[in-house]
PDB file of C-alpha atoms in Angstrom:
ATOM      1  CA  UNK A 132     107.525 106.625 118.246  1.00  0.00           C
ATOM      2  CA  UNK A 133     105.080 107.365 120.744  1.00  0.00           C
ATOM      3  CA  UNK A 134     106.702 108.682 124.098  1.00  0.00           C
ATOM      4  CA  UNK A 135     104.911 106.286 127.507  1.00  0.00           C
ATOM      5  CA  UNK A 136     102.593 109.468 128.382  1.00  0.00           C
ATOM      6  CA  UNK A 137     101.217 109.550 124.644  1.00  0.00           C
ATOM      7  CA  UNK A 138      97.519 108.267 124.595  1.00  0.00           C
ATOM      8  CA  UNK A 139      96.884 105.301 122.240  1.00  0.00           C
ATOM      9  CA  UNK A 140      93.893 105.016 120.004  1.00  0.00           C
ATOM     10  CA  UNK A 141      91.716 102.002 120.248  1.00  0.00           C
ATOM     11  CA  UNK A 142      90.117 101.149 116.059  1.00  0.00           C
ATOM     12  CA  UNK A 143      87.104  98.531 116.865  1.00  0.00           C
ATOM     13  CA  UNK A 144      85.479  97.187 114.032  1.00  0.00           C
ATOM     14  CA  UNK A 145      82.459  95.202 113.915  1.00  0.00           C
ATOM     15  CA  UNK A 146      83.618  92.477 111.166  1.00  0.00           C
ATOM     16  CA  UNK A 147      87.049  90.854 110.250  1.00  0.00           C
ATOM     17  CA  UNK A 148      85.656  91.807 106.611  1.00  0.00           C
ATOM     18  CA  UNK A 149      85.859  95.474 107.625  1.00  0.00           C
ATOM     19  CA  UNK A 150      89.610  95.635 107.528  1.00  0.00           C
ATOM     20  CA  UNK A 151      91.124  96.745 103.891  1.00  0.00           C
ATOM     21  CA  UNK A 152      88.738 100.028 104.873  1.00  0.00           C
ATOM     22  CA  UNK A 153      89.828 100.554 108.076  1.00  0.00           C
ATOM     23  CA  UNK A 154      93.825  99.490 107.486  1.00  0.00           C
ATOM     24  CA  UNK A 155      94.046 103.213 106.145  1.00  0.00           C
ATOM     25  CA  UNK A 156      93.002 104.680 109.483  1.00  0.00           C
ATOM     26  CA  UNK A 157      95.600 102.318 111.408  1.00  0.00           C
ATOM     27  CA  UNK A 158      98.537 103.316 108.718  1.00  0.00           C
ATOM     28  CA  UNK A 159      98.017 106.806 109.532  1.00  0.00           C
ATOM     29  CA  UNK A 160      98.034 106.680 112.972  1.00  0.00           C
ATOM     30  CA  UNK A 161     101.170 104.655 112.961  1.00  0.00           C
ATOM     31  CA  UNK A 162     102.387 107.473 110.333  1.00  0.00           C
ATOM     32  CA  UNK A 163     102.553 109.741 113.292  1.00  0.00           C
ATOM     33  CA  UNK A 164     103.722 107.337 115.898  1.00  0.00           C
ATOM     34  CA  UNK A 165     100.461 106.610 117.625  1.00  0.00           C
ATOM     35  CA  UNK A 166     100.015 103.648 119.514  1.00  0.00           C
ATOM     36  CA  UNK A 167      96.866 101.744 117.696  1.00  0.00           C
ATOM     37  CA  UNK A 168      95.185  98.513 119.191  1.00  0.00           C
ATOM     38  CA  UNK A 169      92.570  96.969 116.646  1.00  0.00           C
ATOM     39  CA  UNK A 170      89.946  94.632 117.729  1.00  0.00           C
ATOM     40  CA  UNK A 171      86.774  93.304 116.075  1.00  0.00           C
ATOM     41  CA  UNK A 172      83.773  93.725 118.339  1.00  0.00           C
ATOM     42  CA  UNK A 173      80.098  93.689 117.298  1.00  0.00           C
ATOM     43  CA  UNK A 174      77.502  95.856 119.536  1.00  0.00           C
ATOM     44  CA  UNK A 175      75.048  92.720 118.233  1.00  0.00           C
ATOM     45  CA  UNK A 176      76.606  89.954 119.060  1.00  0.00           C
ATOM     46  CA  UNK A 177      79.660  90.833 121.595  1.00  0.00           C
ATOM     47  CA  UNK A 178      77.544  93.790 123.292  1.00  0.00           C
ATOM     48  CA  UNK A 179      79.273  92.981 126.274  1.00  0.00           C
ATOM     49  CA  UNK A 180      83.050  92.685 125.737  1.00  0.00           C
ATOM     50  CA  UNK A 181      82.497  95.692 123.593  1.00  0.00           C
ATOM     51  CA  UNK A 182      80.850  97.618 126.351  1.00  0.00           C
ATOM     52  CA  UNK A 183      83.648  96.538 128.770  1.00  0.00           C
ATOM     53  CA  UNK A 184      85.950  97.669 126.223  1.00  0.00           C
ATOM     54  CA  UNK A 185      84.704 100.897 126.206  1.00  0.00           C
ATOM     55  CA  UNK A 186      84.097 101.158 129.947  1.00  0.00           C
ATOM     56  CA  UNK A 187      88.076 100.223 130.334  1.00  0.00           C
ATOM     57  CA  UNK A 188      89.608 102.548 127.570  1.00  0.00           C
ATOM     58  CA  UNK A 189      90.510 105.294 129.596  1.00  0.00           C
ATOM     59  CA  UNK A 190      92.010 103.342 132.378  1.00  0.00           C
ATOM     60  CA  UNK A 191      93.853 100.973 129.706  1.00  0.00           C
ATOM     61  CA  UNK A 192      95.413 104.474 128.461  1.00  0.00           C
ATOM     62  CA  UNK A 193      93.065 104.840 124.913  1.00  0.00           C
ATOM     63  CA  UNK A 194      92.522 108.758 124.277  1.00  0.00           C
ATOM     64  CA  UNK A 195      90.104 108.056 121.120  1.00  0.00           C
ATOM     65  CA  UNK A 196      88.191 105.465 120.298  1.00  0.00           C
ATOM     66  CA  UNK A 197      87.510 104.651 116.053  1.00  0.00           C
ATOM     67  CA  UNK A 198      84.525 102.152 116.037  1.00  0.00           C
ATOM     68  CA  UNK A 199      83.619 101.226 112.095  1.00  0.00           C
ATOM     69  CA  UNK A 200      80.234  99.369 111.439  1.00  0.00           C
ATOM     70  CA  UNK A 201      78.479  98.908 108.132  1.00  0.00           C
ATOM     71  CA  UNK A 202      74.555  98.389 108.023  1.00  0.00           C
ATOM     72  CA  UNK A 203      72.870  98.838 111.362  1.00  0.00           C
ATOM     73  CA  UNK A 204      76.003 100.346 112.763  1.00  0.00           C
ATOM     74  CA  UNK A 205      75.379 100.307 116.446  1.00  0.00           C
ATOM     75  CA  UNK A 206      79.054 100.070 116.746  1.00  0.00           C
ATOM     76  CA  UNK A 207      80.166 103.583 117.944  1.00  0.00           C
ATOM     77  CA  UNK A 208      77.006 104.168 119.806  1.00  0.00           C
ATOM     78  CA  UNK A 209      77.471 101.340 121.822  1.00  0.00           C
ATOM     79  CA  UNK A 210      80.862 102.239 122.639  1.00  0.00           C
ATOM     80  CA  UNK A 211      80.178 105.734 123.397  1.00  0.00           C
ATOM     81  CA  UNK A 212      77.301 104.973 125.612  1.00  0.00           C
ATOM     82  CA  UNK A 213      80.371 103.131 128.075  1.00  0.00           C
ATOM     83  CA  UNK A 214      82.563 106.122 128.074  1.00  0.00           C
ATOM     84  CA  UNK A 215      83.416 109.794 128.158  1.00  0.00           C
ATOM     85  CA  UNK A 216      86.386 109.340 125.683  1.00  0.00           C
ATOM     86  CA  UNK A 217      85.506 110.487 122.075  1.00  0.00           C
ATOM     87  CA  UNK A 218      84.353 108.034 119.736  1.00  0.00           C
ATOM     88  CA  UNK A 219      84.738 108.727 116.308  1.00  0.00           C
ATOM     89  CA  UNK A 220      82.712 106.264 113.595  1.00  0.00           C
ATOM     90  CA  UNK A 221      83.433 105.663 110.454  1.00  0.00           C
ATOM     91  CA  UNK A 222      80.402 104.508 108.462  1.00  0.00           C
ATOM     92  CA  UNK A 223      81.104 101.469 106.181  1.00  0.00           C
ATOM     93  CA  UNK A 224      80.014 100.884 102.946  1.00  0.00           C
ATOM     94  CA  UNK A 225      78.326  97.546 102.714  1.00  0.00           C
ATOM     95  CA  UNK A 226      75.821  96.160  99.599  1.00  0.00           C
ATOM     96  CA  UNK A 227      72.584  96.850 101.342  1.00  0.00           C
ATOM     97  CA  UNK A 228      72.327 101.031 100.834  1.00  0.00           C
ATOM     98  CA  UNK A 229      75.507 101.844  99.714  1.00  0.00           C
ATOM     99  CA  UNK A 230      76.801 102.570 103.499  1.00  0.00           C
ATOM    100  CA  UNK A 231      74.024 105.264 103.788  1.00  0.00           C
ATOM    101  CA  UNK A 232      72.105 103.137 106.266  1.00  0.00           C
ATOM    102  CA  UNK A 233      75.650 103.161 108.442  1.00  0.00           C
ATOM    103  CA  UNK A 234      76.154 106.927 107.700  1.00  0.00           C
ATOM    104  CA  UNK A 235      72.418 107.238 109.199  1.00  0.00           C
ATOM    105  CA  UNK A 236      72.970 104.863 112.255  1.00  0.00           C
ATOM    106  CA  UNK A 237      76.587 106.543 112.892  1.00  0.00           C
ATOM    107  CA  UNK A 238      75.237 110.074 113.274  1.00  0.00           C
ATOM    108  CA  UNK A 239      72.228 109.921 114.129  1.00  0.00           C
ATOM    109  CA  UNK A 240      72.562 109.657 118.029  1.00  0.00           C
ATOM    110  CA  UNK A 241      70.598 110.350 121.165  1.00  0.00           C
ATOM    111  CA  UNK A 242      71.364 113.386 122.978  1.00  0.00           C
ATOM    112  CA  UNK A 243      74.116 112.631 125.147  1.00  0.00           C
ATOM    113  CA  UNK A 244      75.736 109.690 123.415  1.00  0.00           C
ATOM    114  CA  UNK A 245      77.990 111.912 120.535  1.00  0.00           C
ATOM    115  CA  UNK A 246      79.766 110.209 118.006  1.00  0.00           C
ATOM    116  CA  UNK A 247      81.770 112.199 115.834  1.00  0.00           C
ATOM    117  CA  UNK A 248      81.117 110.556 112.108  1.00  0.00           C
ATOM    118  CA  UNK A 249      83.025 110.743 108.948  1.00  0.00           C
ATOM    119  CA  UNK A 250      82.480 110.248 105.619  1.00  0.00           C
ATOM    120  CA  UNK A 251      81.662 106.411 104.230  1.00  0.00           C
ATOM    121  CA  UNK A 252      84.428 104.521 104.378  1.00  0.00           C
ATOM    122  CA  UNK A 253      86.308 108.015 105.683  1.00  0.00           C
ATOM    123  CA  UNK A 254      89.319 106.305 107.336  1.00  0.00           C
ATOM    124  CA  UNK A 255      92.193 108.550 106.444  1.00  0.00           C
ATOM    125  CA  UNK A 256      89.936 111.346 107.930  1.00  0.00           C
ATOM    126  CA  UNK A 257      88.991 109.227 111.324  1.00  0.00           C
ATOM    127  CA  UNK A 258      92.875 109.013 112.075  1.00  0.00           C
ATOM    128  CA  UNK A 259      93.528 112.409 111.711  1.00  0.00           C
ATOM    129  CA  UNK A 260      90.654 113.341 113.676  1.00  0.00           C
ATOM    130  CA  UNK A 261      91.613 111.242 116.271  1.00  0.00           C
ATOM    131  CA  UNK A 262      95.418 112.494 115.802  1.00  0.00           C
ATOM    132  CA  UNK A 263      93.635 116.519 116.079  1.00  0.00           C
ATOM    133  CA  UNK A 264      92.163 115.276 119.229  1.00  0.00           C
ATOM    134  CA  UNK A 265      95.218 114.227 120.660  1.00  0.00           C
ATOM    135  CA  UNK A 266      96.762 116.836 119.766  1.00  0.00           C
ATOM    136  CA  UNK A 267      95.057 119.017 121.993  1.00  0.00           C
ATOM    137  CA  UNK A 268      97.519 117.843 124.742  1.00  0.00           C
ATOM    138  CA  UNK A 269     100.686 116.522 122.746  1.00  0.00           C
ATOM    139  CA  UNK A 270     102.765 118.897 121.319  1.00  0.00           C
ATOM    140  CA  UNK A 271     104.689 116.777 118.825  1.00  0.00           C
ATOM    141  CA  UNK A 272     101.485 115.807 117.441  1.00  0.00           C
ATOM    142  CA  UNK A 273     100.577 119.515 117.173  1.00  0.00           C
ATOM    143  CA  UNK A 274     103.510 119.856 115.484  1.00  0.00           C
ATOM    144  CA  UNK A 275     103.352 116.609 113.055  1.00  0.00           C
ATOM    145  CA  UNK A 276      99.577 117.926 111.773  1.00  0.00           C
ATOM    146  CA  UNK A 277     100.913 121.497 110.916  1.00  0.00           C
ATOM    147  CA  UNK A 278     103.710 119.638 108.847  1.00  0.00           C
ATOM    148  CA  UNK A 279     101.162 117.813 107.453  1.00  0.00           C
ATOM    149  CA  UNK A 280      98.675 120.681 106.344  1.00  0.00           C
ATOM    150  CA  UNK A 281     101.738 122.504 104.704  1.00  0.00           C
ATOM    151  CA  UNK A 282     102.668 119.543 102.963  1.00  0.00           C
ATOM    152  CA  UNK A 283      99.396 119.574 101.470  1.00  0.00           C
ATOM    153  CA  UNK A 284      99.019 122.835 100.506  1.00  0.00           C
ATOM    154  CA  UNK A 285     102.566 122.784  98.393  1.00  0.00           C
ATOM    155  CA  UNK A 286     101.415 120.103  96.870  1.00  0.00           C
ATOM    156  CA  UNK A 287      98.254 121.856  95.601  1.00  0.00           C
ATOM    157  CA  UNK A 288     100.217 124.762  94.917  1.00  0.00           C
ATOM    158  CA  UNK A 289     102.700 122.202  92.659  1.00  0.00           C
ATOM    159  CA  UNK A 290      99.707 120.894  90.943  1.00  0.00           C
ATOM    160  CA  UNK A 291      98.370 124.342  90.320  1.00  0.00           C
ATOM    161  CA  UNK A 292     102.012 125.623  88.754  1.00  0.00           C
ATOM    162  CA  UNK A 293     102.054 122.733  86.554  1.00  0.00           C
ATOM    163  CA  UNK A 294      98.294 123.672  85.607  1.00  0.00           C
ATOM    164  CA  UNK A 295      98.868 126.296  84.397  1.00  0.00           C
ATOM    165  CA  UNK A 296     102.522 125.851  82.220  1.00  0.00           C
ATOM    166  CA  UNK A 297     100.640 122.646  80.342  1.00  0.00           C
ATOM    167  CA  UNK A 298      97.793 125.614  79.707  1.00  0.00           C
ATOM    168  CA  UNK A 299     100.305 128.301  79.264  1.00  0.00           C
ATOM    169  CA  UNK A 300      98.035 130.354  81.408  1.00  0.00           C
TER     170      UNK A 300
END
């Protein structure tokens, strides 16, 4: 579990309806013991609890923030505009454009105001961005996220071996 020092990371999302994409994001993080507070804010129509949110997040010990939007997606820029903490966004995908209007509003930020963006509906990758980031000054982490990358790669490698015997390459 996360030691008291270990920075939490706060996963805003602009609907209750965003959830089953985002729950990925939240599993992972909890997969490496970091502590995850979820909240559903809307830069639209809660502008300002989500900008006191923001404004609080270091204080309230948050080292990332996640912010997932669909459509406009004003989300992460909102809540990057209220702090110097990263934001990462995760675009989601709604029925208007396929989540490319929310890729487009997620990245697409004023000098300034960064919001690091994944892919549509690129949880997974927002908590292990996030995780990355904390890394940077937690060593366990560090050390969890190497494990992980060499998991990965023997299972590629497993993959690959049992490629090739079904080819008899």
């Amino acid at each position: 579990m996360a030691n008291d020092t270990a920075k939490k990371v706060a996963v805003i999302m602009g609907s209750d309806s965003d959830l089953p994409t985002v729950k990925p994001a939240i599993d992972k993080l909890k997969s490496f013991g970091v502590e995850v507070e979820a909240h559903v804010m809307s830069a639209h129509r809660t502008p300002a609890q989500a900008s006191e949110f923001a404004a609080n997040a270091k204080a309230n010990g948050f080292g990332v923030i996640i912010a997932a939007a669909g459509k406009a997606a004003h989300l992460g820029g909102v809540l990057a505009a209220h702090t110097t903490l990263p934001v990462i966004g995760i675009p989601i995908k709604s029925s208007t454009l396929d989540g490319l209007d929310a890729l487009l509003a997620t990245v697409q930020m004023p000098s300034g105001i960064p919001v690091a963006t994944v892919a549509i509906n690129g949880a997974e990758n927002a908590a292990i961005l996030a995780v990355q980031m904390l890394a940077l000054s937690d060593e366990r982490l560090a050390r969890e996220l190497v494990s992980m990358k060499e998991k990965m790669e023997k299972s590629v490698m497993e993959k690959d071996k049992k490629l090739q015997e079904e080819l008899g390459c």
